[in-house]
JSON list of C-alpha atoms in Angstrom, two decimals:
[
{"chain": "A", "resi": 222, "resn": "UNK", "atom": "CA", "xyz": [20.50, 9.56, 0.05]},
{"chain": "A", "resi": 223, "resn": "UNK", "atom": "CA", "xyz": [21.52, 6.51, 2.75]},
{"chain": "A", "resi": 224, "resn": "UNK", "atom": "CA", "xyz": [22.31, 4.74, -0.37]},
{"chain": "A", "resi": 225, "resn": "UNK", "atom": "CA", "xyz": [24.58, 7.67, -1.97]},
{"chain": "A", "resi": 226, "resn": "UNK", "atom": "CA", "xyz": [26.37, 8.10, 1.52]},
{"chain": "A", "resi": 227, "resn": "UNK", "atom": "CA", "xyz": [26.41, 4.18, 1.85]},
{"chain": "A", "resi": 228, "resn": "UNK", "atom": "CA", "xyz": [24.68, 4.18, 5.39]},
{"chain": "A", "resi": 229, "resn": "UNK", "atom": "CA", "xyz": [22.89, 0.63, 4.35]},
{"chain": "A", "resi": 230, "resn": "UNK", "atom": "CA", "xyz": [21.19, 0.08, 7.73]},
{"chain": "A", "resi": 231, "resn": "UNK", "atom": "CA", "xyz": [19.49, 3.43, 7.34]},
{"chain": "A", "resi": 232, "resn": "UNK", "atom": "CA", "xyz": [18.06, 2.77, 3.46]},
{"chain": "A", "resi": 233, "resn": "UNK", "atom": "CA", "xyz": [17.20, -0.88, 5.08]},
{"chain": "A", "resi": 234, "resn": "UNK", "atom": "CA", "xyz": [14.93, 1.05, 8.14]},
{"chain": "A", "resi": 235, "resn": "UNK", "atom": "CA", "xyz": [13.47, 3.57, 5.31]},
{"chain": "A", "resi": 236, "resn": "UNK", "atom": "CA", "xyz": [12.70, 0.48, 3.03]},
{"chain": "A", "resi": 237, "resn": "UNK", "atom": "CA", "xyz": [10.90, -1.55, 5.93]},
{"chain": "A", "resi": 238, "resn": "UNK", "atom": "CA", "xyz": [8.97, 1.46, 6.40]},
{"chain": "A", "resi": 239, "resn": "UNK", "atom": "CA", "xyz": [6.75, 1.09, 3.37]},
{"chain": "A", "resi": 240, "resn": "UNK", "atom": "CA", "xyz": [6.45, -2.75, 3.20]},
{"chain": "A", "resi": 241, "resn": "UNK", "atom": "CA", "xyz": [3.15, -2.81, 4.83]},
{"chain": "A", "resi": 242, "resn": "UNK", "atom": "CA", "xyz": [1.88, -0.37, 2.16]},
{"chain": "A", "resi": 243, "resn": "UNK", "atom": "CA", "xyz": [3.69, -2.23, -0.59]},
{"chain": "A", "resi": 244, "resn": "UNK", "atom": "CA", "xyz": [1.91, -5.21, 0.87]},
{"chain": "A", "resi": 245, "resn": "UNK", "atom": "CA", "xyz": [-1.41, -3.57, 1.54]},
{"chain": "A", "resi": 246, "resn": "UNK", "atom": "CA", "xyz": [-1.41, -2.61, -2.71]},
{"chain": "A", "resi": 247, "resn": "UNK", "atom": "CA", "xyz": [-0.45, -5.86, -3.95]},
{"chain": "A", "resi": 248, "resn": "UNK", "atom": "CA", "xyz": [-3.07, -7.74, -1.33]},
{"chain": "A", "resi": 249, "resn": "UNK", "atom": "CA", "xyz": [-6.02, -7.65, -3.98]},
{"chain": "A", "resi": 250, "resn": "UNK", "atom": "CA", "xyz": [-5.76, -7.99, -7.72]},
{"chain": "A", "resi": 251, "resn": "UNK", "atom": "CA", "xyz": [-4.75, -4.66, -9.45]},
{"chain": "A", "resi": 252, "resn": "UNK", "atom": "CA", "xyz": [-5.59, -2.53, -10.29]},
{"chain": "A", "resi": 253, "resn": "UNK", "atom": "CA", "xyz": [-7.97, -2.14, -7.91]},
{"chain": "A", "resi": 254, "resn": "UNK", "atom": "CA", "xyz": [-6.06, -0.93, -4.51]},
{"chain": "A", "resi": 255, "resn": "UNK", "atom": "CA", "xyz": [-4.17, 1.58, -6.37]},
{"chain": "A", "resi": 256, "resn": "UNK", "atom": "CA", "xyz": [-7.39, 2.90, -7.84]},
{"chain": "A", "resi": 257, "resn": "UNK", "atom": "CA", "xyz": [-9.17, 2.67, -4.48]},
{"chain": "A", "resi": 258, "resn": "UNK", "atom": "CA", "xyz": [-6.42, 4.52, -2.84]},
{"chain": "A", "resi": 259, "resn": "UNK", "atom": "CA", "xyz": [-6.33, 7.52, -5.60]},
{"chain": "A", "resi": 260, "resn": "UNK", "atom": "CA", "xyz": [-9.96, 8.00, -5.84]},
{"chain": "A", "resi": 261, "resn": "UNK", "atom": "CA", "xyz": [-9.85, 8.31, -1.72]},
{"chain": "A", "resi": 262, "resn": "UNK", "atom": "CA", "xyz": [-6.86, 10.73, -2.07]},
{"chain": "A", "resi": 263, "resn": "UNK", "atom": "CA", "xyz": [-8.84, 12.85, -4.67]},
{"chain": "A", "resi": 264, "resn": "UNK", "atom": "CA", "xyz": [-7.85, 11.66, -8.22]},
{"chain": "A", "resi": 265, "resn": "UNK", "atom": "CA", "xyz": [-10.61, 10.40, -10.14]},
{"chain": "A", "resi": 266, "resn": "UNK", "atom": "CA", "xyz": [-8.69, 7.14, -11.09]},
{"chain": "A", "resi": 267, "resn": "UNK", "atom": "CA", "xyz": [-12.35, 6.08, -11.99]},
{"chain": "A", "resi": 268, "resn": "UNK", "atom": "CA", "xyz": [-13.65, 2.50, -11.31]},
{"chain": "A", "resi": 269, "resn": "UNK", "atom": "CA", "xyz": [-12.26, -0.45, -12.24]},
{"chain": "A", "resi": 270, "resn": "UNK", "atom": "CA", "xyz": [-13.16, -1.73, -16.16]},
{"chain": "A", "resi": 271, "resn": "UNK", "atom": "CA", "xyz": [-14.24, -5.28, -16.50]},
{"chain": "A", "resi": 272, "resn": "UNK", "atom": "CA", "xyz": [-13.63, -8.09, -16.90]},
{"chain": "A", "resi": 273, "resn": "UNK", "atom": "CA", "xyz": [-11.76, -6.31, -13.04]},
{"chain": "A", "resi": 274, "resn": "UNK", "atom": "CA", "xyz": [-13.63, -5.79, -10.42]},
{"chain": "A", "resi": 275, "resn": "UNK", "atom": "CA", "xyz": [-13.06, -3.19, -7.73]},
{"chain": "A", "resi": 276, "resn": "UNK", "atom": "CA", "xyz": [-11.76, -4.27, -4.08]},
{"chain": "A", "resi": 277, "resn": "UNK", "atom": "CA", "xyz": [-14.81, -4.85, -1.99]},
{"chain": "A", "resi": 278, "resn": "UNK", "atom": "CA", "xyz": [-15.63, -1.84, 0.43]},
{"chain": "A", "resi": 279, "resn": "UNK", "atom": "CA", "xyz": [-13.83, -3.13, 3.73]},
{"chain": "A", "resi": 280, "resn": "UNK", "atom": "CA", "xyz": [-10.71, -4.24, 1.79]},
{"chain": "A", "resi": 281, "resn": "UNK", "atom": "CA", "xyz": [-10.90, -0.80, 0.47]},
{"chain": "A", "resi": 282, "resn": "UNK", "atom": "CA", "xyz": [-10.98, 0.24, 3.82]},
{"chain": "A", "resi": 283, "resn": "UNK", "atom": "CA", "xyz": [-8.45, -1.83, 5.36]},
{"chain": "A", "resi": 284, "resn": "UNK", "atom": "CA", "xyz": [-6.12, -0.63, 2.15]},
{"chain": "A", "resi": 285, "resn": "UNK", "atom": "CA", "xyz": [-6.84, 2.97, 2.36]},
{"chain": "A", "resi": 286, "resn": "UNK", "atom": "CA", "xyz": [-6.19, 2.82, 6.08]},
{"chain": "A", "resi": 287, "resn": "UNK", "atom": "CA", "xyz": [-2.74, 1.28, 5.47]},
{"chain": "A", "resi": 288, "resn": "UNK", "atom": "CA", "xyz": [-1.56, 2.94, 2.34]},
{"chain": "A", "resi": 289, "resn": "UNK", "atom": "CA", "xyz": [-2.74, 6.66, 3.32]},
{"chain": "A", "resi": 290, "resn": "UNK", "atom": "CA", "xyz": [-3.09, 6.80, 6.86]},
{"chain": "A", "resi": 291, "resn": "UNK", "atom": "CA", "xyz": [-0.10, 4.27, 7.98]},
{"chain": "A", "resi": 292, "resn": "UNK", "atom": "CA", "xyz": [-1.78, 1.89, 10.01]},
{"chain": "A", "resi": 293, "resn": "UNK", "atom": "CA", "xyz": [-0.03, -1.36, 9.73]},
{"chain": "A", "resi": 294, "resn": "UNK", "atom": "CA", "xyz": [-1.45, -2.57, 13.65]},
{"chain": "A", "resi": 295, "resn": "UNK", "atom": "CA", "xyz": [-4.18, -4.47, 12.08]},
{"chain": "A", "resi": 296, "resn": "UNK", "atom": "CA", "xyz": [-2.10, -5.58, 8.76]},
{"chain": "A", "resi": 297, "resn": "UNK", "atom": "CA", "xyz": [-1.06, -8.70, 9.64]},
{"chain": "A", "resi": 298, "resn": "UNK", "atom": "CA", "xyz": [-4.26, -9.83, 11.39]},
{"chain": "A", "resi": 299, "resn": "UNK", "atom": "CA", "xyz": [-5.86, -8.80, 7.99]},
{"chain": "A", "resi": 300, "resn": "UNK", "atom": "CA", "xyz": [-4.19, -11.54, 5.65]},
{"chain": "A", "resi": 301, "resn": "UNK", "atom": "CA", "xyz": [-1.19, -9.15, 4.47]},
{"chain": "A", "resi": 302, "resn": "UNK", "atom": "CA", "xyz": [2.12, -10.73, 4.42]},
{"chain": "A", "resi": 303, "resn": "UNK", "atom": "CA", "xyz": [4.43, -8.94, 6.42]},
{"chain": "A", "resi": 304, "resn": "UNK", "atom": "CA", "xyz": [8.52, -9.64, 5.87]}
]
């Protein structure tokens, strides 16, 4: 809707908003942090197939923690690139 009403600075602060989370899913091969976050939110996304592996536990964690529950405070300390 900024876009529609062409209120740019408002679509920019919505956009910047989920940069961390866009970051936090592309910050281990996929599709393993989009799996790791559905399986945690309740869809059986299943495991990985090989020759993918699945993120290891604490960079589940750290995605999880990002993606679901919003916590960017530790993102950039965590090797996530942050614009």
């Amino acid at each position: 809707q900024a876009i529609e009403h062409n209120d740019i600075k408002k679509a920019a602060a919505i956009q910047r908003q989920f940069i961390p989370k866009v970051n936090a899913l592309f910050s281990y091969p996929s599709p393993a942090p989009v799996k790791a976050v559905l399986n945690y939110m309740g869809f059986e996304a299943g495991p990985t197939r090989l020759p993918l592996v699945p993120a290891p536990a604490e960079e589940a964690k750290r995605i999880i923690k990002v993606v679901v529950d919003g916590d960017y405070h530790g993102s950039s300390s965590s090797g996530l690139l942050m614009f």
